[in-house]
CSV table of C-alpha atoms in Angstrom, one decimal:
chain,number,residue,atom,x,y,z
A,37,MET,CA,14.0,-18.8,67.6
A,38,GLY,CA,17.3,-19.6,69.1
A,39,ILE,CA,18.8,-17.9,72.6
A,40,GLU,CA,19.6,-14.1,72.1
A,41,VAL,CA,22.7,-13.3,74.0
A,42,VAL,CA,22.6,-9.5,74.6
A,43,THR,CA,26.2,-8.1,75.2
A,44,ILE,CA,27.0,-4.6,76.6
A,45,THR,CA,30.6,-3.2,75.9
A,46,ALA,CA,31.5,-0.7,78.2
A,47,GLY,CA,35.0,0.5,79.9
A,48,GLY,CA,37.0,-1.9,77.8
A,49,GLY,CA,35.3,-4.9,78.7
A,50,ASN,CA,31.7,-6.8,78.0
A,51,TRP,CA,29.0,-6.7,80.4
A,52,THR,CA,26.2,-9.5,80.7
A,53,ALA,CA,25.0,-8.9,84.2
A,54,PHE,CA,21.8,-7.1,83.7
A,55,GLU,CA,18.4,-7.7,84.8
A,56,GLU,CA,16.8,-5.9,82.1
A,57,ILE,CA,17.6,-4.0,78.9
A,58,ASN,CA,15.8,-2.4,76.3
A,59,VAL,CA,17.2,-0.7,73.0
A,60,HIS,CA,14.8,1.5,71.0
A,61,ALA,CA,15.5,2.1,67.2
A,62,ALA,CA,13.2,4.1,65.2
A,63,PHE,CA,12.8,4.9,61.2
A,64,ASN,CA,11.8,8.5,62.1
A,65,LYS,CA,14.5,9.1,64.6
A,66,ALA,CA,18.1,10.2,64.0
A,67,ALA,CA,19.4,8.6,67.1
A,68,ARG,CA,18.7,5.5,68.9
A,69,SER,CA,18.3,4.9,72.5
A,70,PHE,CA,18.9,2.6,75.4
A,71,SER,CA,17.9,1.8,79.1
A,72,MET,CA,19.1,-1.1,81.4
A,73,THR,CA,19.0,-2.3,85.0
A,74,ILE,CA,22.2,-3.8,86.0
A,75,ALA,CA,23.4,-5.6,88.9
A,76,ALA,CA,26.1,-4.4,91.0
A,77,GLU,CA,28.3,-7.3,90.0
A,78,LEU,CA,31.7,-5.6,90.7
A,79,GLY,CA,30.5,-3.7,93.9
A,80,GLY,CA,29.1,-0.4,93.9
A,81,SER,CA,31.9,1.9,93.3
A,82,ALA,CA,33.4,-0.3,90.4
A,83,THR,CA,30.2,-0.7,88.7
A,84,ASN,CA,29.5,2.9,88.9
A,85,ALA,CA,32.9,3.4,87.4
A,86,VAL,CA,32.3,1.2,84.5
A,87,PHE,CA,29.1,3.2,83.5
A,88,ALA,CA,30.0,6.8,84.6
A,89,VAL,CA,28.3,9.4,82.6
A,90,GLY,CA,29.7,9.9,78.9
A,91,THR,CA,31.4,6.3,78.5
A,92,GLU,CA,31.1,5.1,75.3
A,93,VAL,CA,29.2,1.6,75.0
A,94,THR,CA,27.9,-0.5,72.4
A,95,VAL,CA,25.0,-3.0,72.5
A,96,SER,CA,24.8,-6.1,70.3
A,97,ALA,CA,22.6,-9.4,70.0
A,98,ASN,CA,24.5,-12.5,68.9
A,99,GLY,CA,27.1,-10.3,67.7
A,100,ASP,CA,24.7,-8.0,65.6
A,101,LEU,CA,25.4,-4.4,66.4
A,102,LEU,CA,22.1,-2.8,68.0
A,103,LEU,CA,23.5,0.7,69.4
A,104,THR,CA,26.8,2.7,69.6
A,105,GLY,CA,26.7,5.4,71.8
A,106,TYR,CA,27.2,7.1,75.2
A,107,VAL,CA,25.9,6.9,78.9
A,108,ASP,CA,23.5,9.9,79.5
A,109,SER,CA,22.4,9.1,83.2
A,110,ARG,CA,22.9,6.5,85.8
A,111,GLU,CA,20.7,6.0,89.0
A,112,PRO,CA,22.1,3.7,91.6
A,113,SER,CA,19.7,2.4,94.3
A,114,PHE,CA,19.6,0.0,97.1
A,115,ALA,CA,17.4,-1.4,99.6
A,116,ALA,CA,17.4,-4.3,102.1
A,117,ARG,CA,18.2,-7.0,99.7
A,118,ARG,CA,18.5,-5.4,96.6
A,119,ALA,CA,21.4,-3.2,94.7
A,120,ILE,CA,20.9,-2.0,91.3
A,121,ILE,CA,22.0,0.7,88.7
A,122,ASP,CA,19.7,2.0,86.1
A,123,VAL,CA,21.6,3.4,83.0
A,124,CYS,CA,20.5,5.3,80.0
A,125,GLY,CA,22.0,6.3,77.1
A,126,ALA,CA,21.6,7.4,73.2
A,127,SER,CA,23.7,6.6,70.0
A,128,LYS,CA,26.4,8.8,69.0
A,129,SER,CA,24.0,10.9,66.5
A,130,ALA,CA,22.2,12.5,69.5
A,131,ASP,CA,24.9,14.8,69.6
A,132,LEU,CA,23.8,15.9,66.2
A,133,VAL,CA,20.4,16.3,67.5
A,134,ASP,CA,21.0,18.4,70.3
A,135,GLY,CA,24.2,20.2,69.6
A,136,SER,CA,24.3,23.5,67.5
A,137,ALA,CA,25.3,23.7,64.0
A,138,GLU,CA,28.8,25.4,63.4
A,139,HIS,CA,29.8,27.0,60.1
A,140,GLU,CA,32.1,30.1,59.6
A,141,THR,CA,29.3,32.0,57.2
A,142,GLY,CA,26.1,30.0,57.6
A,143,GLN,CA,25.5,30.4,53.8
A,144,PHE,CA,25.4,27.5,51.2
A,145,GLU,CA,24.9,27.8,47.5
A,146,ASN,CA,24.1,24.6,45.4
A,147,LYS,CA,24.7,21.9,47.9
A,148,ASP,CA,22.7,18.9,48.7
A,149,PRO,CA,21.8,18.3,52.6
A,150,LEU,CA,24.6,15.7,53.1
A,151,GLU,CA,27.1,18.3,51.9
A,152,ILE,CA,25.4,21.0,54.2
A,153,GLY,CA,25.1,18.2,57.1
A,154,GLN,CA,28.8,17.2,56.6
A,155,GLU,CA,30.0,20.9,56.7
A,156,ILE,CA,28.2,22.0,60.1
A,157,SER,CA,29.0,19.0,61.9
A,158,SER,CA,32.6,18.5,61.2
A,159,ASN,CA,33.4,18.9,65.0
A,160,TYR,CA,31.2,16.0,66.0
A,161,THR,CA,32.0,12.3,66.2
A,162,ALA,CA,28.7,11.4,64.8
A,163,LYS,CA,28.2,11.9,60.9
A,164,PHE,CA,25.8,12.4,58.6
A,165,GLU,CA,25.5,9.8,55.6
A,166,THR,CA,23.1,8.7,52.9
A,167,ASP,CA,22.2,5.9,50.6
A,168,GLN,CA,20.1,8.3,48.4
A,169,GLN,CA,20.7,10.5,45.3
A,170,LEU,CA,19.9,14.2,46.9
A,171,GLU,CA,19.0,17.2,45.0
A,172,LYS,CA,21.2,20.4,45.4
A,173,VAL,CA,19.8,23.5,47.2
A,174,GLU,CA,20.3,26.6,45.6
A,175,GLN,CA,20.5,28.7,48.7
A,176,TYR,CA,20.5,28.1,52.3
A,177,GLN,CA,21.2,30.3,55.3
A,178,LEU,CA,21.6,28.7,58.6
A,179,THR,CA,19.7,30.0,61.5
A,180,PRO,CA,21.5,31.1,64.5
A,181,GLY,CA,21.4,28.3,67.0
A,182,GLU,CA,19.9,25.8,64.9
A,183,THR,CA,20.9,22.5,65.6
A,184,CYS,CA,22.5,20.3,63.1
A,185,PHE,CA,19.6,18.0,62.8
A,186,ARG,CA,17.2,20.8,62.4
A,187,CYS,CA,19.0,22.2,59.7
A,188,VAL,CA,19.4,18.9,57.8
A,189,GLU,CA,16.0,17.5,58.5
A,190,LYS,CA,14.0,20.2,57.2
A,191,LEU,CA,16.2,20.1,53.9
A,192,ALA,CA,15.5,16.5,53.6
A,193,ARG,CA,12.0,16.5,54.5
A,194,GLN,CA,11.4,18.8,51.6
A,195,GLN,CA,12.8,15.9,49.2
A,196,GLY,CA,10.7,13.2,51.0
A,197,MET,CA,13.5,11.5,53.2
A,198,THR,CA,13.7,10.9,56.9
A,199,ILE,CA,16.9,10.6,59.0
A,200,THR,CA,17.2,7.6,60.8
A,201,GLY,CA,19.9,6.4,63.3
A,202,THR,CA,22.3,3.5,62.6
A,203,PRO,CA,23.9,1.0,64.8
A,204,GLU,CA,26.9,2.7,64.2
A,205,GLY,CA,26.0,5.8,65.7
A,206,ASN,CA,25.3,8.0,62.5
A,207,ALA,CA,22.5,9.8,61.2
A,208,LYS,CA,21.4,8.4,57.7
A,209,ILE,CA,19.4,10.4,55.5
A,210,THR,CA,17.3,7.9,53.4
A,211,LYS,CA,13.6,6.7,52.8
A,212,ALA,CA,11.9,3.7,52.4
A,213,ASN,CA,12.9,1.4,49.6
A,214,GLY,CA,11.0,-1.8,49.5
A,215,GLN,CA,13.5,-3.7,51.6
A,216,ARG,CA,11.7,-6.9,53.1
A,217,GLN,CA,11.7,-9.0,56.3
A,218,SER,CA,11.2,-12.6,55.9
A,219,GLY,CA,8.0,-14.5,56.7
A,220,GLY,CA,5.3,-12.4,58.2
A,221,LEU,CA,3.3,-11.2,61.5
A,222,ILE,CA,0.4,-13.6,61.7
A,223,GLU,CA,-2.3,-13.8,64.4
A,224,GLY,CA,-2.2,-17.4,65.9
A,225,VAL,CA,1.5,-17.9,64.6
A,226,ASN,CA,4.0,-15.6,66.0
A,227,ILE,CA,1.8,-12.4,67.5
A,228,LEU,CA,1.7,-12.7,71.2
A,229,ALA,CA,-0.3,-9.5,71.6
A,230,GLY,CA,-1.2,-6.4,69.4
A,231,THR,CA,-3.2,-3.3,69.1
A,232,ALA,CA,-4.3,-1.2,65.6
A,233,HIS,CA,-5.2,2.3,65.5
A,234,HIS,CA,-7.6,3.1,62.5
A,235,ASN,CA,-7.7,7.0,62.4
A,236,GLY,CA,-8.5,9.2,59.5
A,237,SER,CA,-8.7,12.4,61.5
A,238,ASN,CA,-5.7,13.8,60.0
A,239,ARG,CA,-6.7,13.1,56.2
A,240,HIS,CA,-8.1,16.1,54.2
A,241,SER,CA,-10.0,16.0,50.7
A,242,LYS,CA,-7.7,18.9,49.6
A,243,ILE,CA,-4.1,19.8,50.2
A,244,VAL,CA,-3.0,23.2,49.1
A,245,VAL,CA,0.8,24.2,49.3
A,246,ARG,CA,1.7,27.8,49.3
A,247,GLY,CA,5.0,29.5,49.4
A,248,GLN,CA,7.5,32.0,47.6
A,249,ARG,CA,11.3,32.4,46.7
A,250,PRO,CA,13.1,34.8,48.6
A,251,PHE,CA,14.6,36.1,45.6
A,252,GLY,CA,13.4,36.5,41.9
A,253,HIS,CA,10.1,37.9,40.6
A,254,GLY,CA,7.0,36.7,38.6
A,255,ASP,CA,4.6,34.4,39.5
A,256,ASP,CA,6.7,31.4,39.2
A,257,ASN,CA,8.8,32.9,42.2
A,258,LEU,CA,6.2,34.8,44.4
A,259,GLU,CA,2.8,33.0,43.9
A,260,ILE,CA,3.7,29.4,44.3
A,261,GLU,CA,0.7,26.8,44.8
A,262,ALA,CA,0.3,23.2,44.4
A,263,GLU,CA,-2.8,20.9,45.1
A,264,GLU,CA,-3.5,17.4,45.8
A,265,GLN,CA,-6.7,15.5,46.0
A,266,ASP,CA,-7.5,12.7,48.5
A,267,SER,CA,-10.5,10.9,46.9
A,268,ALA,CA,-10.9,8.5,50.0
A,269,VAL,CA,-12.2,11.6,52.0
A,270,LYS,CA,-15.8,11.9,51.1
A,271,ARG,CA,-16.6,15.1,52.5
A,272,HIS,CA,-15.1,18.6,51.7
A,273,ARG,CA,-12.3,19.1,54.1
A,274,ALA,CA,-9.3,21.2,52.9
A,275,ILE,CA,-6.0,22.4,54.4
A,276,VAL,CA,-3.6,25.1,53.3
A,277,ILE,CA,0.0,24.6,54.2
A,278,ILE,CA,2.2,27.7,54.0
A,279,GLN,CA,5.7,26.6,53.1
A,280,ASP,CA,8.1,28.7,55.2
A,281,GLU,CA,11.2,27.9,53.6
A,282,ASP,CA,12.5,28.7,50.0
A,283,THR,CA,10.3,26.6,47.8
A,284,THR,CA,9.6,26.1,44.0
A,285,LYS,CA,6.9,24.8,42.0
A,286,ASP,CA,8.4,21.4,42.0
A,287,ARG,CA,9.1,21.3,45.7
A,288,ALA,CA,5.5,22.4,46.4
A,289,LYS,CA,4.1,19.8,44.5
A,290,LYS,CA,6.2,17.2,46.0
A,291,ARG,CA,5.1,18.6,49.6
A,292,ALA,CA,1.6,18.5,48.6
A,293,LYS,CA,1.8,14.7,47.7
A,294,ASN,CA,3.9,13.7,50.7
A,295,ARG,CA,1.4,15.4,53.0
A,296,LYS,CA,-1.5,13.3,51.3
A,297,ASN,CA,0.5,10.0,51.3
A,298,ARG,CA,1.5,10.8,54.8
A,299,ALA,CA,-1.8,11.2,56.2
A,300,ALA,CA,-3.1,8.1,54.3
A,301,GLY,CA,-0.4,6.1,55.9
A,302,ASN,CA,-0.6,7.4,59.3
A,303,ALA,CA,-4.3,6.6,59.4
A,304,LEU,CA,-3.5,2.9,60.0
A,305,LYS,CA,-0.9,1.9,62.7
A,306,ALA,CA,-0.2,-1.3,64.7
A,307,THR,CA,1.6,-2.2,67.7
A,308,ILE,CA,2.7,-6.0,67.7
A,309,LEU,CA,4.5,-7.8,70.3
A,310,THR,CA,6.5,-10.9,69.2
A,311,GLN,CA,9.1,-13.3,70.8
A,312,GLY,CA,12.5,-12.9,69.8
A,313,PHE,CA,14.3,-10.0,67.8
A,314,ARG,CA,14.5,-11.5,64.6
A,315,ASP,CA,12.5,-12.6,61.7
A,316,ASP,CA,11.9,-16.2,60.1
A,317,GLY,CA,15.1,-15.6,58.0
A,318,GLY,CA,17.3,-15.1,61.2
A,319,MET,CA,17.5,-11.0,60.5
A,320,LEU,CA,16.9,-8.4,63.2
A,321,TRP,CA,13.6,-6.6,63.0
A,322,THR,CA,14.7,-3.3,61.4
A,323,PRO,CA,13.1,-0.1,61.2
A,324,GLY,CA,12.0,1.1,57.6
A,325,TYR,CA,11.7,-2.6,56.2
A,326,LEU,CA,8.4,-4.0,55.1
A,327,VAL,CA,6.6,-6.9,57.0
A,328,TRP,CA,3.4,-8.7,55.4
A,329,THR,CA,1.0,-8.4,58.3
A,330,GLU,CA,-2.2,-10.4,59.1
A,331,SER,CA,-4.7,-10.2,62.1
A,332,GLN,CA,-8.5,-10.6,61.5
A,333,PHE,CA,-9.2,-9.1,64.9
A,334,LEU,CA,-6.8,-6.1,64.1
A,335,ASP,CA,-8.4,-5.7,60.6
A,336,ILE,CA,-5.2,-5.8,58.9
A,337,ALA,CA,-3.9,-7.9,55.9
A,338,GLN,CA,-1.2,-6.0,54.2
A,339,ASP,CA,2.4,-5.2,53.8
A,340,MET,CA,3.3,-2.8,57.0
A,341,LEU,CA,6.5,-0.7,57.5
A,342,ILE,CA,8.4,-0.9,60.5
A,343,GLU,CA,8.5,2.6,62.2
A,344,SER,CA,10.3,1.2,65.3
A,345,VAL,CA,11.6,-1.5,67.2
A,346,ASP,CA,12.1,-2.0,71.0
A,347,TYR,CA,14.6,-5.0,71.7
A,348,ARG,CA,13.8,-6.0,75.4
A,349,GLN,CA,15.3,-8.6,77.3
A,350,ASN,CA,14.7,-9.6,80.9
A,351,ASP,CA,14.0,-12.7,82.9
A,352,SER,CA,11.1,-13.3,80.6
A,353,GLY,CA,12.9,-13.8,77.6
A,354,SER,CA,13.5,-11.6,74.6
A,355,ILE,CA,10.7,-9.8,73.1
A,356,ALA,CA,10.5,-7.2,70.3
A,357,THR,CA,7.8,-4.7,70.2
A,358,LEU,CA,7.2,-3.5,66.7
A,359,ASN,CA,5.2,-0.3,65.9
A,360,LEU,CA,4.0,-0.6,62.3
A,361,VAL,CA,2.6,2.2,59.9
A,362,ASP,CA,1.4,1.8,56.4
A,363,PRO,CA,3.8,2.1,54.0
A,364,ARG,CA,2.4,5.4,52.6
A,365,ALA,CA,3.2,7.3,55.5
A,366,TYR,CA,7.0,7.1,54.1
A,367,ASP,CA,5.8,7.3,50.4
A,368,GLY,CA,5.6,3.6,49.8
A,369,GLN,CA,3.0,1.2,48.5
A,370,GLY,CA,0.0,0.6,50.8
A,371,GLY,CA,-3.8,0.4,51.8
A,372,GLY,CA,-5.9,-0.9,48.9
A,373,GLY,CA,-2.8,-0.4,46.4
A,374,GLY,CA,-0.8,-3.6,46.9
A,375,LYS,CA,-1.8,-7.1,45.7
A,376,GLY,CA,-3.3,-9.2,48.3
A,377,ASN,CA,-3.9,-6.0,50.6
A,378,LYS,CA,-7.0,-6.8,52.4
A,379,SER,CA,-7.1,-4.4,55.3
A,380,GLY,CA,-10.3,-2.1,56.2
A,381,GLY,CA,-11.6,-0.6,53.2
A,382,ASP,CA,-11.4,2.9,55.1
A,383,TRP,CA,-7.9,3.2,54.2
A,384,ASP,CA,-8.0,3.5,50.3
A,385,MET,CA,-5.5,5.3,48.6
A,386,GLY,CA,-7.6,8.1,47.1
């Protein structure tokens, strides 16, 4: 891989005088984050002014945008022969995560999660967006003090979606759609270090979802129940989930299926360190993408989904830390279900 030039834009100028920088991007987090240690190149006062709390910043690698956000904290420090400033921040969508929803009535009818999200966040710079076809929600009542993210996330989750932060600073309602990185992560080739987690403690043989509607009558509204079986769990191990929000029979079925798949997927995770920020085709490692992962020692040989990436650069070079998960955690194909998959047999689909 070629040299990765990381550039921070702040205060109207470009900044490259840092000792270390790390950008964290996750498929299951609505906001990206960054931290960096910079040298006081312009002197203490001038450098502090450039990175004042609230300053808008962008971070890019070889021209590819990684993050658009703001400085949240700044910690200058000095000793006899060293003067540095530690700067941390998050993407613009952090305001949607932390900021309360604002709406005149708080009541919504026949609107999808994106439409609701756009209405409750109209005063914020960051926006909700989606690349999916979302279902309409018949009725929704905003809880006083509820954050924008909390409102939209629970509605999106009912439809099998997640909310991820974009490089531009928005929050995208999305789901894994089979997009793939070039090449793979192979032991002895491009894996510098790795750890695997094989853990089935959150899987259950039977998943039952129960709920009811806040209006209507009859069993279809008052006694809603759906069930899924995970045959990979060989002993009786049941879980009953009570759906607090308004639900339907179809939503309960989807919730039960999602719960089974997510538990199966989360039973296999891995953390991989690799040189550089990019795959064999020159594309940035991207949360939500699939990558073929093969390590005899880690007992993994299958497609894994990139759940999060840490892009870190310091005097040791550019290193990407990839947190991977079986794609079933995000309703994808994984475990023993995909052609060529040869991971540990404990992780059958069931």
